[in-house]
JSON list of C-alpha atoms in Angstrom, two decimals:
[
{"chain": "A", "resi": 1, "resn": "UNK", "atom": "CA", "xyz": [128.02, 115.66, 114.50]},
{"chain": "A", "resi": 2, "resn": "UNK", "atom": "CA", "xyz": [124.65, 115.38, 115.86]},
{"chain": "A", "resi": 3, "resn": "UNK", "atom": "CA", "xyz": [122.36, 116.39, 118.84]},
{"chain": "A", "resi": 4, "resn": "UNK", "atom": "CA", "xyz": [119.02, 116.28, 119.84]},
{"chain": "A", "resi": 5, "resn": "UNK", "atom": "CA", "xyz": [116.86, 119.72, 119.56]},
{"chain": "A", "resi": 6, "resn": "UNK", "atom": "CA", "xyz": [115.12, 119.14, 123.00]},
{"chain": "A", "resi": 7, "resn": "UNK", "atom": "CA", "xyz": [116.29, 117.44, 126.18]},
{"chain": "A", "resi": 8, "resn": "UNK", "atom": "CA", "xyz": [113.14, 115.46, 126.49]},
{"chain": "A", "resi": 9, "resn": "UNK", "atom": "CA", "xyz": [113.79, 113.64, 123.32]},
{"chain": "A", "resi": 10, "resn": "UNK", "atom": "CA", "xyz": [117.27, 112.02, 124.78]},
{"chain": "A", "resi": 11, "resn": "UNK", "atom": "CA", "xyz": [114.43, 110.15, 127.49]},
{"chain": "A", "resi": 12, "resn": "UNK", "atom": "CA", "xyz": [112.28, 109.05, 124.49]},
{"chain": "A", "resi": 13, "resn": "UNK", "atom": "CA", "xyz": [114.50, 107.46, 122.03]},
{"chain": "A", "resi": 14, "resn": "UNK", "atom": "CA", "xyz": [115.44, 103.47, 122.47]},
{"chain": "A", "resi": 15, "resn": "UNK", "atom": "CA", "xyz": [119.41, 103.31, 122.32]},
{"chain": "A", "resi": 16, "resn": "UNK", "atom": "CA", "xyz": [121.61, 100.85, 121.30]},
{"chain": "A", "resi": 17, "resn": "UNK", "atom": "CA", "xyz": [124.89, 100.18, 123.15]},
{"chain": "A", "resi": 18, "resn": "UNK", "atom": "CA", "xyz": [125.91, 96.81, 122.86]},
{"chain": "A", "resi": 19, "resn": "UNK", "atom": "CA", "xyz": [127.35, 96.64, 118.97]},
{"chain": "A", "resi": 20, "resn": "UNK", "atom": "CA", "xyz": [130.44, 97.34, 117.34]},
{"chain": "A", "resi": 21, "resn": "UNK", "atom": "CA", "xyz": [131.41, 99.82, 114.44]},
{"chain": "A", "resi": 22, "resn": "UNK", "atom": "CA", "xyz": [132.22, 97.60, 111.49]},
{"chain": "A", "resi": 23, "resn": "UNK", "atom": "CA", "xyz": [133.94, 101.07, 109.81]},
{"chain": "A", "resi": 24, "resn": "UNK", "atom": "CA", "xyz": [134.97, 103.91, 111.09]},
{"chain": "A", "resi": 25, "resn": "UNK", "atom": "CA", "xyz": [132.40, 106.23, 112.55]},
{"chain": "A", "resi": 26, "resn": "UNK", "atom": "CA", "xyz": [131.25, 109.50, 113.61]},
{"chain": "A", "resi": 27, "resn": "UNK", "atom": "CA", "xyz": [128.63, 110.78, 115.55]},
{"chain": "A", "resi": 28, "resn": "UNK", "atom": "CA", "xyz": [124.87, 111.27, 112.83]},
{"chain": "A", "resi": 29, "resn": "UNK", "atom": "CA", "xyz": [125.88, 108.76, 110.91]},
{"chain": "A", "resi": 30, "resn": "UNK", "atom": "CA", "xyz": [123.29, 106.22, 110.06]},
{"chain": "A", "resi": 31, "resn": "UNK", "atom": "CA", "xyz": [123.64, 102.52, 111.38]},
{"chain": "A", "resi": 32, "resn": "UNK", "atom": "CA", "xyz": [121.81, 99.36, 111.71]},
{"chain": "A", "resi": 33, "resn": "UNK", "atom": "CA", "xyz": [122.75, 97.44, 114.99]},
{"chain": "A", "resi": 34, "resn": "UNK", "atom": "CA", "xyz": [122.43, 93.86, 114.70]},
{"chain": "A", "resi": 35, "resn": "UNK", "atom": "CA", "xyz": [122.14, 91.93, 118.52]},
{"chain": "A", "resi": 36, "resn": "UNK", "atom": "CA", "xyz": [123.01, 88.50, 116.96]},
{"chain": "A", "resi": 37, "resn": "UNK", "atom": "CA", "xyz": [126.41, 89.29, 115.34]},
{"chain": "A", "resi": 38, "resn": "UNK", "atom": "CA", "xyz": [127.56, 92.23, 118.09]},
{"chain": "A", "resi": 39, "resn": "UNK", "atom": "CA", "xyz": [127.89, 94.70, 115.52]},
{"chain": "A", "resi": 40, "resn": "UNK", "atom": "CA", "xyz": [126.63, 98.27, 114.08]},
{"chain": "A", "resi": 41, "resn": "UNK", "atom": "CA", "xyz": [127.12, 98.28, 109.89]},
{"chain": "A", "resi": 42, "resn": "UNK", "atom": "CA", "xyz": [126.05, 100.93, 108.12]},
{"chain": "A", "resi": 43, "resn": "UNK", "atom": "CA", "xyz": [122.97, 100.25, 105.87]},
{"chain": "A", "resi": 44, "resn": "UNK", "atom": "CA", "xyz": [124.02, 97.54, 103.00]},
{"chain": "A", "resi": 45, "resn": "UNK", "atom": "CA", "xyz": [121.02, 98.03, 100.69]},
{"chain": "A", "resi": 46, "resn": "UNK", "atom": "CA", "xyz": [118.71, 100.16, 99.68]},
{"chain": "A", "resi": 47, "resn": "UNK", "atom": "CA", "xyz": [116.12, 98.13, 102.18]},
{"chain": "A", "resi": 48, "resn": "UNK", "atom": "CA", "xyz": [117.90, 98.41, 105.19]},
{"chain": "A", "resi": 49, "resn": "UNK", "atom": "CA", "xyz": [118.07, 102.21, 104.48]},
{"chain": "A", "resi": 50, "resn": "UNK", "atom": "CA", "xyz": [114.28, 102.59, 103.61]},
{"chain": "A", "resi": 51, "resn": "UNK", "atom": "CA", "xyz": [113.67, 100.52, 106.80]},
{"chain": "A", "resi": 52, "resn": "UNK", "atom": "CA", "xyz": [112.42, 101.77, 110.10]},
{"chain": "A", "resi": 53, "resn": "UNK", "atom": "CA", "xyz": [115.17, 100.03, 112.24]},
{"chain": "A", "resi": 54, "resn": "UNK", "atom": "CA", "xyz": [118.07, 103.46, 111.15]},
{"chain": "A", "resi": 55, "resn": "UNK", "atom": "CA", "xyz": [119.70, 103.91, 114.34]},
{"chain": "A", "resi": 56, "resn": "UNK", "atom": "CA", "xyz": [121.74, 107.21, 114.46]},
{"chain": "A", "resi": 57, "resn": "UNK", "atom": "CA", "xyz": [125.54, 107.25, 116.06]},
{"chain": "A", "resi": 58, "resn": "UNK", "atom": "CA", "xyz": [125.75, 109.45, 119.45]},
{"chain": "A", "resi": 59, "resn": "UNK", "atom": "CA", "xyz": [128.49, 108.52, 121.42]},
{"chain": "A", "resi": 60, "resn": "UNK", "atom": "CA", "xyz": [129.59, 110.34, 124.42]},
{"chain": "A", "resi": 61, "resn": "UNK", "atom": "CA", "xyz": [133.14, 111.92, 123.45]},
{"chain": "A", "resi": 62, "resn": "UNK", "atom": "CA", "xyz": [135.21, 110.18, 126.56]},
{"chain": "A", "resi": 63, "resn": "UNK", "atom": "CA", "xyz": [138.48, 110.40, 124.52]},
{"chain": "A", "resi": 64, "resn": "UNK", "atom": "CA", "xyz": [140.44, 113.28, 126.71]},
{"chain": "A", "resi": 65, "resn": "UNK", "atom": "CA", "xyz": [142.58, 113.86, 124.30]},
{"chain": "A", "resi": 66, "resn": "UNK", "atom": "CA", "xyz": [139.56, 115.08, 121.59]},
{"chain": "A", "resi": 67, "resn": "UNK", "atom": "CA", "xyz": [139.92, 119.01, 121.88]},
{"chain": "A", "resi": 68, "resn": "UNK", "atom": "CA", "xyz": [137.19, 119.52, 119.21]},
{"chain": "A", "resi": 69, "resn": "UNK", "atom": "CA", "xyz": [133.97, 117.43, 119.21]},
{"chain": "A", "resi": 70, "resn": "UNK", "atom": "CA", "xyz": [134.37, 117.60, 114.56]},
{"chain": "A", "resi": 71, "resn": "UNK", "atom": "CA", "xyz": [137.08, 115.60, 115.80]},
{"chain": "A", "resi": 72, "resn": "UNK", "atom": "CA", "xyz": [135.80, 112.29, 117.42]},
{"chain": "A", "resi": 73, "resn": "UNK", "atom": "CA", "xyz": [135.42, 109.14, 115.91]},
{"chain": "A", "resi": 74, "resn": "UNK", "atom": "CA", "xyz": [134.42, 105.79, 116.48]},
{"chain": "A", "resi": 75, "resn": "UNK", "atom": "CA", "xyz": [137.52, 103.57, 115.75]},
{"chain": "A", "resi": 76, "resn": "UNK", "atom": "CA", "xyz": [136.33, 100.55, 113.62]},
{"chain": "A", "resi": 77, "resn": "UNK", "atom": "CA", "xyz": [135.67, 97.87, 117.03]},
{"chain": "A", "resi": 78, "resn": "UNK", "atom": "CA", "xyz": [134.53, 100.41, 119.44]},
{"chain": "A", "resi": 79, "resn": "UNK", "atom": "CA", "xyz": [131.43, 100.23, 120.58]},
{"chain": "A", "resi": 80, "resn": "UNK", "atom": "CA", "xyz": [128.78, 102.25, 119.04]},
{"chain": "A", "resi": 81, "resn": "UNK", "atom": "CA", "xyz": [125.84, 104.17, 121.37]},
{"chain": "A", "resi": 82, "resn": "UNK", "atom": "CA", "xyz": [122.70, 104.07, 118.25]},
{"chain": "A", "resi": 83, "resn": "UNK", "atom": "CA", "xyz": [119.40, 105.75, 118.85]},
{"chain": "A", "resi": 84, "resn": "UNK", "atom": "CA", "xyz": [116.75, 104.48, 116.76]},
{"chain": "A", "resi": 85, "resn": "UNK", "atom": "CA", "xyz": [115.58, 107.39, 114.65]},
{"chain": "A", "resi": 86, "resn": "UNK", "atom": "CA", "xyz": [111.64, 106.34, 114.35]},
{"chain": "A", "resi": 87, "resn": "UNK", "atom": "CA", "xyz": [111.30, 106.73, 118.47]},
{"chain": "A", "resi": 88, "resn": "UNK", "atom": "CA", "xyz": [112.17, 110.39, 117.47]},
{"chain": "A", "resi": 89, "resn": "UNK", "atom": "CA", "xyz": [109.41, 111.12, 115.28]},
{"chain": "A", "resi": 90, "resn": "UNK", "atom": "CA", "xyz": [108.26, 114.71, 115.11]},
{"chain": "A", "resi": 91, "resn": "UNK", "atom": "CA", "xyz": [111.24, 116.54, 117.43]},
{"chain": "A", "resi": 92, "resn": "UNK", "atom": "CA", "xyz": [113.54, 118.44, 116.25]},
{"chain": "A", "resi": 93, "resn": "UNK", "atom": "CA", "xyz": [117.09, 116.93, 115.48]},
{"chain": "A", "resi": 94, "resn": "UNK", "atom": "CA", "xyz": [120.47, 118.76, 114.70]},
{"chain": "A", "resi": 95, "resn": "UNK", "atom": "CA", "xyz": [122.86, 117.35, 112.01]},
{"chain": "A", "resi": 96, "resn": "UNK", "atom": "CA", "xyz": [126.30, 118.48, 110.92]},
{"chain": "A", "resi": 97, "resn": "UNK", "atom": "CA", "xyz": [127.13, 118.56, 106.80]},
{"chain": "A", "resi": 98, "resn": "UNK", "atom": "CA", "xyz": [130.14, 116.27, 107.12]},
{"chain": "A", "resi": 99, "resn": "UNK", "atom": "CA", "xyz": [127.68, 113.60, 107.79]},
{"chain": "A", "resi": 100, "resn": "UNK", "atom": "CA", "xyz": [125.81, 114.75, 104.52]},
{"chain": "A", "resi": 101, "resn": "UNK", "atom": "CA", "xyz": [126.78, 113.11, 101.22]},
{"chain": "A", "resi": 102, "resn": "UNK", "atom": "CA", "xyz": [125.09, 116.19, 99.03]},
{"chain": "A", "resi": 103, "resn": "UNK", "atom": "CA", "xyz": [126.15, 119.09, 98.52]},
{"chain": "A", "resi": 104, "resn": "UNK", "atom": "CA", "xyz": [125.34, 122.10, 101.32]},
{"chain": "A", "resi": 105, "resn": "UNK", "atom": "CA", "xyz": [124.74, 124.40, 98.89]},
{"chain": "A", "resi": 106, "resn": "UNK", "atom": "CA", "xyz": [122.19, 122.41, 97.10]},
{"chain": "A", "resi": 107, "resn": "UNK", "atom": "CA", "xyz": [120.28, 121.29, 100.31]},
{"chain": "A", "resi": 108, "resn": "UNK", "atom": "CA", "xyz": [117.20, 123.48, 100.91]},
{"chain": "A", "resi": 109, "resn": "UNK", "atom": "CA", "xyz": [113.97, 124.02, 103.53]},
{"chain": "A", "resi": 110, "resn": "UNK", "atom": "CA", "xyz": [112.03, 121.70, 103.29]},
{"chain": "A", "resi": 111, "resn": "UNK", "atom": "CA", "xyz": [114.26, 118.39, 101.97]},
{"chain": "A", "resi": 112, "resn": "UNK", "atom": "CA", "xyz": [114.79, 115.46, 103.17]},
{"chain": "A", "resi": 113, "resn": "UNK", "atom": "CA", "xyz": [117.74, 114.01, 104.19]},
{"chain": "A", "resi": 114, "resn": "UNK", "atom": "CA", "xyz": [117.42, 109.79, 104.07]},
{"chain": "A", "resi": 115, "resn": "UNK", "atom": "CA", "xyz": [120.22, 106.87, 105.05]},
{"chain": "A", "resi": 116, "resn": "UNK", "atom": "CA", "xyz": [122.71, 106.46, 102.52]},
{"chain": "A", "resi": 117, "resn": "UNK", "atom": "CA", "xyz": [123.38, 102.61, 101.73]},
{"chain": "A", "resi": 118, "resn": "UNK", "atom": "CA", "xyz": [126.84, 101.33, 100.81]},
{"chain": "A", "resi": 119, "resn": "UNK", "atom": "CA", "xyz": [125.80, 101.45, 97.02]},
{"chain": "A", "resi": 120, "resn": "UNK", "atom": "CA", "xyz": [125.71, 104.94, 97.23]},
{"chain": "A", "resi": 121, "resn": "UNK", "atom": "CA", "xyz": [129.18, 104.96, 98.32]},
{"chain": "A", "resi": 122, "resn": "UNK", "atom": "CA", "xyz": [132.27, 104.76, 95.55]},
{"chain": "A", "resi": 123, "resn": "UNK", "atom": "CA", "xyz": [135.80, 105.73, 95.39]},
{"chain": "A", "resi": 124, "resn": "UNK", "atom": "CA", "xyz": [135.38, 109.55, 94.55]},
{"chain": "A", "resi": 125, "resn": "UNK", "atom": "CA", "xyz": [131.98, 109.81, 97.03]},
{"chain": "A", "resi": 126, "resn": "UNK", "atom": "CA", "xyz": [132.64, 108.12, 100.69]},
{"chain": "A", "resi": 127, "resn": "UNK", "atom": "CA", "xyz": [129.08, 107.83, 102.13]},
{"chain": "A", "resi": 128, "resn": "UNK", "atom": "CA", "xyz": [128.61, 104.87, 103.86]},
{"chain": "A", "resi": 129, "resn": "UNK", "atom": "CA", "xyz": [126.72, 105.65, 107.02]},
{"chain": "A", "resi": 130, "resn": "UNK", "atom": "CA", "xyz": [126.08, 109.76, 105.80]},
{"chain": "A", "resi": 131, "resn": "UNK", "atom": "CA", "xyz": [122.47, 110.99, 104.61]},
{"chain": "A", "resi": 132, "resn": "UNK", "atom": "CA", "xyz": [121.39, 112.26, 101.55]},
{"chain": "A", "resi": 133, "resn": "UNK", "atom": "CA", "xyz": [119.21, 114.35, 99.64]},
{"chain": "A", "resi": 134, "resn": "UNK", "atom": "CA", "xyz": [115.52, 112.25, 98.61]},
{"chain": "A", "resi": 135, "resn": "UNK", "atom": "CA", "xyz": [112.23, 113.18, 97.63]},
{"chain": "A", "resi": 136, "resn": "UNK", "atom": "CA", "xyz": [111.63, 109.27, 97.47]},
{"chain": "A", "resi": 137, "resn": "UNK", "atom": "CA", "xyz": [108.58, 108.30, 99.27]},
{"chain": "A", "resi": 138, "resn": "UNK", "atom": "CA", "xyz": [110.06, 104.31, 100.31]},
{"chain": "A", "resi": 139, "resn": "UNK", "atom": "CA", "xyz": [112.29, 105.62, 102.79]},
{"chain": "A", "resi": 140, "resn": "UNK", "atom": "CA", "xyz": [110.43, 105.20, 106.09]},
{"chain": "A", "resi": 141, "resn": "UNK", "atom": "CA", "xyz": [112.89, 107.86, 108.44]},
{"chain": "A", "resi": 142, "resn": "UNK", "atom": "CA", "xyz": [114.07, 111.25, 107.25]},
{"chain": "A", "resi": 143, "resn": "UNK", "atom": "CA", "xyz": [114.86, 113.94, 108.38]},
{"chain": "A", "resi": 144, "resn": "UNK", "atom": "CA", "xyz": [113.30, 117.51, 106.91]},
{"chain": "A", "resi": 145, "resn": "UNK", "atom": "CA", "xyz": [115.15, 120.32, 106.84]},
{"chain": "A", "resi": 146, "resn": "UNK", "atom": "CA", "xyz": [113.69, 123.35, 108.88]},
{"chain": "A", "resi": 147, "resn": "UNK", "atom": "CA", "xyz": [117.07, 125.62, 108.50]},
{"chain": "A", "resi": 148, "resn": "UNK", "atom": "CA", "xyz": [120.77, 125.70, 107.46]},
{"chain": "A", "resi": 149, "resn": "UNK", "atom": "CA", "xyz": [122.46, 126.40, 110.71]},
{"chain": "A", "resi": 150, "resn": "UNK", "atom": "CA", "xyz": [126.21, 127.04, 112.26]},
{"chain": "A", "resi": 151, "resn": "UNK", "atom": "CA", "xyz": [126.00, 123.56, 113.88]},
{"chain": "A", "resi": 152, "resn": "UNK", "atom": "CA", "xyz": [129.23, 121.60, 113.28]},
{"chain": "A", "resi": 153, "resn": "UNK", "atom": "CA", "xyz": [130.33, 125.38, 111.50]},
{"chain": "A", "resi": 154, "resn": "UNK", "atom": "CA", "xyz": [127.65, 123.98, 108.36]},
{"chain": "A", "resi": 155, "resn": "UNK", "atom": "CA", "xyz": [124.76, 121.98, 109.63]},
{"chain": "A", "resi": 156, "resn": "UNK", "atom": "CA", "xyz": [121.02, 121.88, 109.73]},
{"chain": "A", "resi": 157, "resn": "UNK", "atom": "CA", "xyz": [118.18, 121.82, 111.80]},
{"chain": "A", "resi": 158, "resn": "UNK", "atom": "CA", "xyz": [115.43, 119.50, 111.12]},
{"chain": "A", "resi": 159, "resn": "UNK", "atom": "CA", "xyz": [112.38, 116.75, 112.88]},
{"chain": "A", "resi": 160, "resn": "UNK", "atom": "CA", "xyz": [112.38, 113.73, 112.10]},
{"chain": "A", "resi": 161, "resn": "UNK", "atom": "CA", "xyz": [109.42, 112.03, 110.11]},
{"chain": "A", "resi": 162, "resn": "UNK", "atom": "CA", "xyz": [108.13, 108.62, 110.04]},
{"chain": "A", "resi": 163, "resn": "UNK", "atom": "CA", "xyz": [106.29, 107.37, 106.72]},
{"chain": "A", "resi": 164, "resn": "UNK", "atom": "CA", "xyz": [104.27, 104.85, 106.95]}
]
């Protein structure tokens, strides 16, 4: 799951609603929305992840019969509602763990949680589209964690930076 930490930021940020998820999708995970070919694919390579074009999944749960928002996914063909992550820079963000491909335990104040590519993802690990613990200076959007929260019942409260 994600949210915004301010309602100000929801006027600020560029979104993204005309592309398709090319897997299956929940809201916080990381995409890159492509206007030519209609659709929303999660980063391929490390690049596209280090890029400043991340867009961030946040679609309005209009499934009535979603009783739990930990629930709601984007079926692979819906249309995906992105917010490009750099338009965000220095406000707060909230992020659940399932979109995390570390582990919660080992996340502390003060990371950095970066766009996972698909070669981070393999048969034991699924993190295609999920973020992930990096100290690595390349990546151009992050998010730094501030606090461990209750969000999403294990989440984390953060801001998004922009490297240059």
């Amino acid at each position: 799951m994600f949210k915004f930490g301010t309602i100000g930021a929801f006027k600020q940020v560029r979104n993204n609603p005309r592309t398709k998820a090319t897997i299956e999708l929940r809201n916080g995970y990381v995409v890159i929305p492509d206007d030519a070919t209609g659709l929303a694919p999660t980063a391929a390579t490390p690049t596209q992840a280090k890029s400043t074009d991340v867009h961030v999944v946040y679609n309005i749960i209009d499934k009535p019969e979603i009783r739990s928002s930990a629930d709601f996914k984007i079926e692979i063909g819906e249309h995906v509602r992105a917010f490009r992550l750099a338009d965000l820079v220095g406000l707060p963000v909230e992020l659940s763990y399932d979109t995390v491909k570390d582990d919660y335990t080992a996340i502390n104040k003060n990371d950095v949680l970066v766009p996972c590519d698909d070669t981070d993802d393999t048969p034991s690990i699924k993190a295609k589209g999920k973020w992930k613990v990096s100290a690595d200076p390349e990546y151009k959007v992050g998010i730094k964690v501030l606090e461990k929260t209750s969000f999403g019942e294990k989440g984390f409260y953060g801001i998004v930076i922009v490297r240059d």
